[in-house]
Short mmCIF file of C-alpha atoms and ligand atoms in Angstrom, two decimals:
data_model
loop_
_atom_site.label_atom_id
_atom_site.label_comp_id
_atom_site.label_asym_id
_atom_site.label_seq_id
_atom_site.Cartn_x
_atom_site.Cartn_y
_atom_site.Cartn_z
CA MET V 1 14.42 21.59 -15.49
CA SER V 2 11.33 21.98 -17.67
CA SER V 3 7.94 21.70 -16.04
CA GLY V 4 7.43 18.39 -17.88
CA ASP V 5 10.30 16.69 -16.01
CA LYS V 6 9.44 17.87 -12.56
CA THR V 7 7.87 15.67 -9.94
CA ARG V 8 4.28 16.73 -9.61
CA ILE V 9 3.10 17.09 -6.05
CA LEU V 10 -0.60 17.61 -5.58
CA THR V 11 -2.80 18.09 -2.59
CA GLY V 12 -6.25 19.44 -1.82
CA ILE V 13 -7.62 21.24 1.19
CA THR V 14 -11.32 20.86 1.89
CA THR V 15 -12.91 24.26 2.40
CA SER V 16 -15.08 23.44 5.37
CA GLY V 17 -13.34 25.08 8.29
CA THR V 18 -10.87 27.58 9.65
CA PRO V 19 -7.23 26.44 9.51
CA HIS V 20 -5.83 25.45 12.90
CA ILE V 21 -2.26 24.92 14.06
CA GLY V 22 -2.61 21.17 13.46
CA ASN V 23 -3.33 21.86 9.76
CA TYR V 24 -0.42 24.26 9.71
CA VAL V 25 2.12 21.86 11.18
CA GLY V 26 0.82 18.73 9.46
CA ALA V 27 0.02 20.05 6.00
CA ILE V 28 0.47 23.73 5.20
CA ARG V 29 4.03 24.25 6.45
CA PRO V 30 5.48 21.11 4.80
CA ALA V 31 3.58 21.83 1.56
CA ILE V 32 4.93 25.36 1.30
CA GLU V 33 8.42 24.01 2.06
CA ALA V 34 8.10 21.35 -0.68
CA SER V 35 6.92 23.96 -3.17
CA LYS V 36 10.28 25.72 -2.89
CA ASN V 37 12.14 22.69 -4.22
CA LYS V 38 12.88 23.37 -7.89
CA ASP V 39 12.63 19.67 -8.75
CA ASN V 40 8.94 19.78 -7.89
CA LEU V 41 5.91 21.30 -9.52
CA SER V 42 3.27 21.76 -6.84
CA PHE V 43 -0.47 21.74 -7.44
CA TYR V 44 -2.35 22.97 -4.38
CA PHE V 45 -6.06 23.49 -4.56
CA LEU V 46 -9.10 24.44 -2.53
CA ALA V 47 -11.37 21.41 -2.61
CA ASP V 48 -14.69 23.25 -2.51
CA TYR V 49 -16.65 20.45 -4.18
CA HIS V 50 -15.41 18.16 -1.43
CA ALA V 51 -16.65 20.65 1.14
CA LEU V 52 -20.22 20.18 -0.14
CA ILE V 53 -20.14 16.58 1.09
CA LYS V 54 -20.03 17.54 4.73
CA CYS V 55 -21.09 21.16 4.78
CA GLN V 56 -24.42 22.45 3.55
CA ASP V 57 -23.97 25.94 4.88
CA PRO V 58 -23.18 28.13 1.82
CA LYS V 59 -21.79 30.97 3.93
CA ALA V 60 -19.42 28.62 5.75
CA VAL V 61 -18.10 27.10 2.50
CA HIS V 62 -17.56 30.54 1.02
CA GLN V 63 -15.93 31.96 4.15
CA SER V 64 -13.66 28.94 4.53
CA THR V 65 -12.52 29.27 0.91
CA GLN V 66 -11.38 32.80 1.59
CA GLU V 67 -9.77 31.93 4.91
CA ILE V 68 -7.83 28.99 3.55
CA ALA V 69 -6.65 30.87 0.45
CA ALA V 70 -5.59 33.84 2.61
CA SER V 71 -3.79 31.53 5.05
CA TRP V 72 -1.68 29.83 2.38
CA LEU V 73 -0.78 33.14 0.77
CA ALA V 74 0.00 34.78 4.12
CA LEU V 75 2.28 31.89 5.06
CA GLY V 76 4.41 32.40 1.98
CA LEU V 77 2.98 30.27 -0.80
CA GLU V 78 4.20 31.86 -4.04
CA PRO V 79 1.32 31.67 -6.51
CA GLU V 80 3.76 32.34 -9.37
CA GLU V 81 5.87 29.31 -8.50
CA VAL V 82 3.07 26.79 -7.98
CA VAL V 83 -0.34 26.01 -9.42
CA PHE V 84 -2.78 27.29 -6.79
CA TYR V 85 -6.44 27.03 -7.75
CA ARG V 86 -9.98 26.32 -6.71
CA GLN V 87 -11.38 22.92 -7.67
CA SER V 88 -14.66 24.38 -8.93
CA ASP V 89 -12.77 26.52 -11.48
CA ILE V 90 -11.63 23.39 -13.29
CA PRO V 91 -14.63 21.88 -15.14
CA GLN V 92 -12.50 18.93 -16.26
CA ILE V 93 -12.37 17.61 -12.67
CA PRO V 94 -16.08 16.76 -12.33
CA GLU V 95 -16.02 15.61 -15.95
CA LEU V 96 -13.24 13.12 -15.21
CA SER V 97 -15.01 12.17 -12.01
CA TRP V 98 -17.97 10.92 -14.04
CA MET V 99 -15.74 9.04 -16.46
CA LEU V 100 -13.90 7.35 -13.61
CA SER V 101 -17.13 6.43 -11.91
CA CYS V 102 -17.96 4.47 -15.07
CA VAL V 103 -14.82 2.36 -14.73
CA CYS V 104 -14.72 2.15 -10.94
CA ALA V 105 -16.31 -0.91 -9.34
CA LYS V 106 -19.03 -0.13 -6.86
CA GLY V 107 -17.51 -2.78 -4.61
CA LEU V 108 -14.35 -0.71 -4.34
CA MET V 109 -16.36 2.23 -3.00
CA ASN V 110 -18.15 -0.05 -0.53
CA ARG V 111 -14.75 -0.55 1.10
CA ALA V 112 -13.96 3.17 1.46
CA HIS V 113 -13.52 3.80 5.16
CA ALA V 114 -15.43 7.11 5.42
CA TYR V 115 -18.47 5.39 3.94
CA LYS V 116 -17.97 2.24 5.98
CA ALA V 117 -17.70 4.26 9.18
CA ALA V 118 -21.01 5.97 8.36
CA VAL V 119 -22.69 2.60 7.71
CA ASP V 120 -21.27 1.16 10.93
CA ALA V 121 -22.52 4.15 12.90
CA ASN V 122 -25.99 3.70 11.41
CA GLN V 123 -26.03 0.03 12.30
CA ALA V 124 -24.86 0.73 15.83
CA ASN V 125 -27.77 3.19 16.17
CA ASN V 126 -30.28 0.74 14.70
CA GLU V 127 -30.82 3.01 11.70
CA ASP V 128 -31.13 1.95 8.10
CA SER V 129 -27.58 1.33 6.80
CA ASP V 130 -27.95 4.10 4.23
CA PHE V 131 -29.42 6.66 6.61
CA ALA V 132 -28.14 10.19 5.80
CA ILE V 133 -25.49 8.87 3.40
CA SER V 134 -25.40 10.93 0.22
CA MET V 135 -24.06 9.79 -3.14
CA GLY V 136 -21.44 12.49 -2.60
CA LEU V 137 -20.13 10.75 0.49
CA PHE V 138 -20.29 7.37 -1.20
CA SER V 139 -18.40 8.42 -4.31
CA TYR V 140 -16.06 10.87 -2.59
CA PRO V 141 -12.97 8.78 -3.51
CA VAL V 142 -13.88 9.05 -7.20
CA LEU V 143 -13.89 12.84 -7.06
CA MET V 144 -10.61 12.74 -5.19
CA ALA V 145 -9.15 10.41 -7.83
CA ALA V 146 -10.23 12.87 -10.52
CA ASP V 147 -8.47 15.70 -8.63
CA ILE V 148 -5.27 13.71 -8.64
CA LEU V 149 -5.37 12.06 -12.06
CA MET V 150 -6.47 15.21 -13.92
CA PHE V 151 -3.00 16.64 -13.32
CA ASN V 152 -0.99 13.44 -13.65
CA ALA V 153 0.28 13.92 -10.12
CA ASN V 154 3.21 11.75 -9.05
CA LYS V 155 3.07 12.34 -5.32
CA VAL V 156 0.16 13.13 -3.08
CA PRO V 157 1.07 14.28 0.43
CA VAL V 158 -1.77 13.31 2.75
CA GLY V 159 -2.55 12.36 6.30
CA LYS V 160 -2.79 8.66 7.15
CA ASP V 161 -6.57 8.73 6.89
CA GLN V 162 -6.30 9.56 3.19
CA ILE V 163 -3.90 6.79 2.12
CA GLN V 164 -6.73 4.52 1.07
CA HIS V 165 -8.12 7.20 -1.24
CA VAL V 166 -4.82 7.64 -3.04
CA GLU V 167 -4.57 3.88 -3.47
CA MET V 168 -8.07 3.88 -4.93
CA ALA V 169 -7.03 6.63 -7.35
CA ARG V 170 -4.16 4.41 -8.40
CA ASP V 171 -6.55 1.50 -8.99
CA MET V 172 -8.83 3.69 -11.09
CA ALA V 173 -5.92 4.99 -13.16
CA GLN V 174 -4.72 1.46 -13.79
CA ARG V 175 -8.17 0.30 -14.84
CA PHE V 176 -8.62 3.34 -17.07
CA ASN V 177 -5.25 2.87 -18.77
CA HIS V 178 -5.97 -0.81 -19.28
CA LEU V 179 -9.25 -0.05 -21.01
CA PHE V 180 -8.41 3.08 -22.97
CA ALA V 181 -4.67 3.55 -23.41
CA SER V 182 -1.79 1.59 -24.87
CA LYS V 183 0.72 -0.03 -22.53
CA LYS V 184 3.48 2.10 -23.98
CA GLN V 185 1.64 5.37 -23.58
CA PRO V 186 -0.58 5.31 -20.54
CA LEU V 187 -2.84 8.35 -20.33
CA LEU V 188 -3.06 8.59 -16.56
CA THR V 189 -0.11 8.59 -14.18
CA LEU V 190 -0.29 6.23 -11.21
CA PRO V 191 0.03 8.43 -8.13
CA GLU V 192 1.81 7.57 -4.89
CA TYR V 193 0.80 8.76 -1.49
CA GLN V 194 3.34 10.47 0.69
CA VAL V 195 2.96 10.37 4.44
CA ASP V 196 5.82 12.13 6.12
CA ALA V 197 6.69 10.24 9.25
CA TYR V 198 8.46 13.24 10.73
CA VAL V 199 5.46 15.52 10.32
CA ALA V 200 3.72 15.69 13.64
CA VAL V 201 0.05 14.98 14.18
CA LEU V 202 -0.67 17.60 16.79
CA GLN V 203 -2.64 16.94 19.91
CA GLY V 204 -5.52 19.25 20.67
CA LEU V 205 -6.51 21.09 23.85
CA ASP V 206 -7.89 17.89 25.40
CA GLY V 207 -4.96 15.68 24.39
CA ARG V 208 -6.76 13.88 21.58
CA LYS V 209 -5.74 14.49 17.96
CA MET V 210 -6.34 18.15 17.10
CA SER V 211 -9.39 18.10 14.89
CA LYS V 212 -12.29 20.33 14.08
CA SER V 213 -14.68 17.48 14.72
CA TYR V 214 -13.48 17.19 18.34
CA GLY V 215 -13.77 20.96 18.90
CA ASN V 216 -10.29 20.96 20.48
CA THR V 217 -8.33 23.09 18.02
CA ILE V 218 -6.20 26.19 18.28
CA PRO V 219 -7.15 28.26 15.21
CA LEU V 220 -4.03 29.40 13.37
CA PHE V 221 -4.58 33.13 13.16
CA LEU V 222 -6.22 33.98 16.45
CA GLY V 223 -5.33 37.39 17.83
CA GLU V 224 -2.59 37.34 20.48
CA LYS V 225 -4.97 37.51 23.41
CA GLN V 226 -7.12 34.68 22.11
CA LEU V 227 -4.08 32.59 21.24
CA ARG V 228 -2.83 32.97 24.81
CA LYS V 229 -6.26 32.02 26.14
CA HIS V 230 -6.41 28.88 23.99
CA ILE V 231 -2.92 27.80 25.01
CA ASN V 232 -3.88 28.27 28.65
CA LYS V 233 -6.73 25.83 28.08
CA ILE V 234 -4.41 22.95 27.10
CA LYS V 235 -5.06 20.10 29.50
CA THR V 236 -2.27 19.36 32.00
CA ASN V 237 -1.98 17.30 35.17
CA LEU V 238 -1.95 18.64 38.72
CA LEU V 239 1.81 18.59 39.32
CA GLU V 240 3.03 21.67 41.18
CA PRO V 241 5.89 23.96 40.18
CA GLY V 242 9.17 22.29 41.12
CA GLU V 243 7.84 18.77 40.58
CA PRO V 244 9.50 17.03 37.60
CA LYS V 245 7.12 16.57 34.67
CA ASP V 246 7.05 13.98 31.91
CA PRO V 247 7.46 15.69 28.52
CA ASP V 248 6.46 12.60 26.58
CA THR V 249 2.92 12.51 27.91
CA SER V 250 2.41 16.28 27.80
CA THR V 251 0.38 18.06 25.13
CA VAL V 252 2.18 21.30 25.92
CA PHE V 253 5.48 19.62 25.15
CA GLN V 254 4.10 17.87 22.07
CA ILE V 255 3.03 21.18 20.55
CA TRP V 256 6.31 22.78 21.63
CA GLN V 257 8.14 20.09 19.69
CA ALA V 258 6.33 21.03 16.47
CA PHE V 259 7.57 24.62 16.64
CA ALA V 260 10.91 24.41 18.45
CA SER V 261 14.47 24.35 17.11
CA PRO V 262 16.58 21.35 18.22
CA GLU V 263 18.16 23.49 20.97
CA GLN V 264 14.82 24.76 22.20
CA LEU V 265 13.64 21.17 22.33
CA ILE V 266 16.56 20.10 24.53
CA ASP V 267 16.08 23.11 26.78
CA MET V 268 12.37 22.44 27.31
CA ARG V 269 13.03 18.78 28.04
CA GLN V 270 15.44 19.92 30.74
CA ALA V 271 12.93 22.48 32.04
CA PHE V 272 10.36 19.69 32.40
CA ALA V 273 12.84 17.58 34.33
CA ASP V 274 13.55 20.61 36.52
CA GLY V 275 9.87 21.02 37.28
CA ILE V 276 8.87 24.06 35.19
CA ALA V 277 5.44 25.39 36.24
CA TRP V 278 2.65 24.67 33.75
CA GLY V 279 1.85 28.36 33.58
CA GLU V 280 5.43 29.17 32.64
CA ALA V 281 5.63 26.37 30.04
CA LYS V 282 2.44 27.67 28.46
CA LYS V 283 3.72 31.22 28.45
CA GLN V 284 6.83 30.10 26.61
CA LEU V 285 4.74 28.04 24.20
CA PHE V 286 2.65 31.11 23.41
CA GLU V 287 5.79 33.12 22.67
CA LEU V 288 7.21 30.40 20.46
CA ILE V 289 4.06 30.00 18.35
CA ASN V 290 3.39 33.71 18.24
CA GLY V 291 6.96 34.31 17.09
CA GLU V 292 6.60 31.88 14.21
CA ILE V 293 3.24 33.04 12.92
CA GLY V 294 3.03 36.67 14.09
CA GLU V 295 4.05 38.25 10.80
CA ALA V 296 1.92 35.89 8.76
CA ARG V 297 -1.04 36.82 10.96
CA GLU V 298 -0.65 40.46 9.96
CA ARG V 299 -0.53 39.54 6.29
CA TYR V 300 -3.54 37.27 6.81
CA ASN V 301 -5.61 40.01 8.41
CA GLU V 302 -4.67 42.31 5.57
CA LEU V 303 -5.57 39.72 2.93
CA MET V 304 -8.92 39.04 4.54
CA THR V 305 -9.85 42.64 3.75
CA GLN V 306 -8.93 42.09 0.07
CA PRO V 307 -11.16 39.30 -1.28
CA ALA V 308 -10.95 40.74 -4.80
CA TYR V 309 -7.18 40.35 -4.75
CA ILE V 310 -7.46 36.73 -3.58
CA GLU V 311 -10.01 36.13 -6.31
CA ASP V 312 -7.55 37.45 -8.92
CA VAL V 313 -4.87 35.10 -7.63
CA LEU V 314 -7.28 32.16 -7.84
CA GLN V 315 -8.45 33.14 -11.32
CA ALA V 316 -4.86 33.25 -12.55
CA GLY V 317 -4.18 29.92 -10.84
CA GLY V 318 -7.27 28.40 -12.45
CA ALA V 319 -6.14 29.51 -15.90
CA LYS V 320 -2.73 27.97 -15.25
CA ALA V 321 -4.29 24.72 -14.04
CA ARG V 322 -6.54 24.48 -17.10
CA GLN V 323 -3.45 24.57 -19.31
CA TYR V 324 -2.82 21.09 -17.91
CA SER V 325 -6.37 19.80 -17.59
CA GLU V 326 -7.77 20.88 -20.98
CA PRO V 327 -5.30 19.05 -23.26
CA LEU V 328 -5.33 15.93 -21.09
CA MET V 329 -9.13 15.91 -21.05
CA ALA V 330 -9.19 16.17 -24.87
CA LYS V 331 -7.08 13.00 -25.02
CA ILE V 332 -9.16 11.23 -22.41
CA ARG V 333 -12.42 12.02 -24.20
CA ALA V 334 -11.04 10.84 -27.53
CA SER V 335 -9.69 7.64 -25.97
CA MET V 336 -13.20 6.81 -24.71
CA GLY V 337 -14.93 7.58 -28.03
CA ILE V 338 -16.23 11.00 -27.15
CA HIS V 339 -15.08 13.20 -30.05
CA LYS V 340 -16.34 14.93 -33.16
CA LEU V 341 -17.91 12.94 -35.97
CA GLY V 342 -16.38 12.93 -39.42
N1 LIG P 401 -10.01 14.48 0.95
C1 LIG P 401 -8.89 15.27 1.39
C2 LIG P 401 -9.04 15.55 2.88
O1 LIG P 401 -10.13 15.49 3.41
C3 LIG P 401 -8.82 16.57 0.63
C4 LIG P 401 -8.60 16.32 -0.81
C5 LIG P 401 -9.52 16.44 -1.80
C6 LIG P 401 -7.40 15.86 -1.42
N2 LIG P 401 -8.97 16.11 -3.01
C7 LIG P 401 -7.66 15.75 -2.80
C8 LIG P 401 -6.13 15.54 -0.91
C9 LIG P 401 -6.69 15.30 -3.69
C10 LIG P 401 -5.16 15.10 -1.81
C11 LIG P 401 -5.45 14.99 -3.19
O2 LIG P 401 -8.05 15.83 3.53
#
């Protein structure tokens, strides 16, 4: 199959944190799996311009970029088989972002939920509605649409909270095609979101969704001792060893489920019914997680000492990505009347 016929899968990872096991289970592991399917062409990128919206700590953005790139490579992403790049290495993305913002209704952005949540929070606190809201936050979905449309992505795997943004990208593509392309030969592909129902949303240490903003995560590549410590912190109830426990309300079991084989799942369910001690369940959970990521952790630690190597990988990925973005941008510019005179 030539690269032109393949289904293009595209997703971005905002570089404003350290990957945790929730990111791994919900996004990284399925993405690396999907990239092995020869019917797909995967575009995975580090969304460092997106990071600037919420993070104004230059060191943190830079550090996160290295950590996320090293994580994906350590976990088996094959940079030769996919297009793996850094958003800021593709000048056509912010260029398209501007063009889209000229065809995107402001009213559409008013409905974006990240912005609406910020306005609601301001109103609840008796602040001005616009307090601390940057243009970056407001027009975030336009930049995200540019990320997607610049590569004519067909499918965009995202978490539920991002569905609205992919739908907005679709709206912008439709509007753009209507204005600047013929019906027969649309310039921009209408993307579809992909939310895998079977991909778990992991619970964090306190039982709420695992999320950096709740401070309840288990970072992916903690050393063994630290990993054990974090797992021991997972909230449980006060049931004693020997008392039957309910797997379906247990965070320990929920995380177990994300790493276990079908047999291991059945066995742990039985162990809960038989009253396994929390300490023992946590010990087994540590071994299960450590077994799955132990080797990748070694590669990760090694990669983190080789930033120049990671940079080379990203440079090569950027060059590959621009082979798609440059010719499409030339067509987009021309369609809008931006081209040489004469
Ligand atoms: N906004 C996404 C998030 O916070 C990250 C992202 C940026 C993205 N650009 C994208 C995801 C394009 C999919 C496609 O998770």
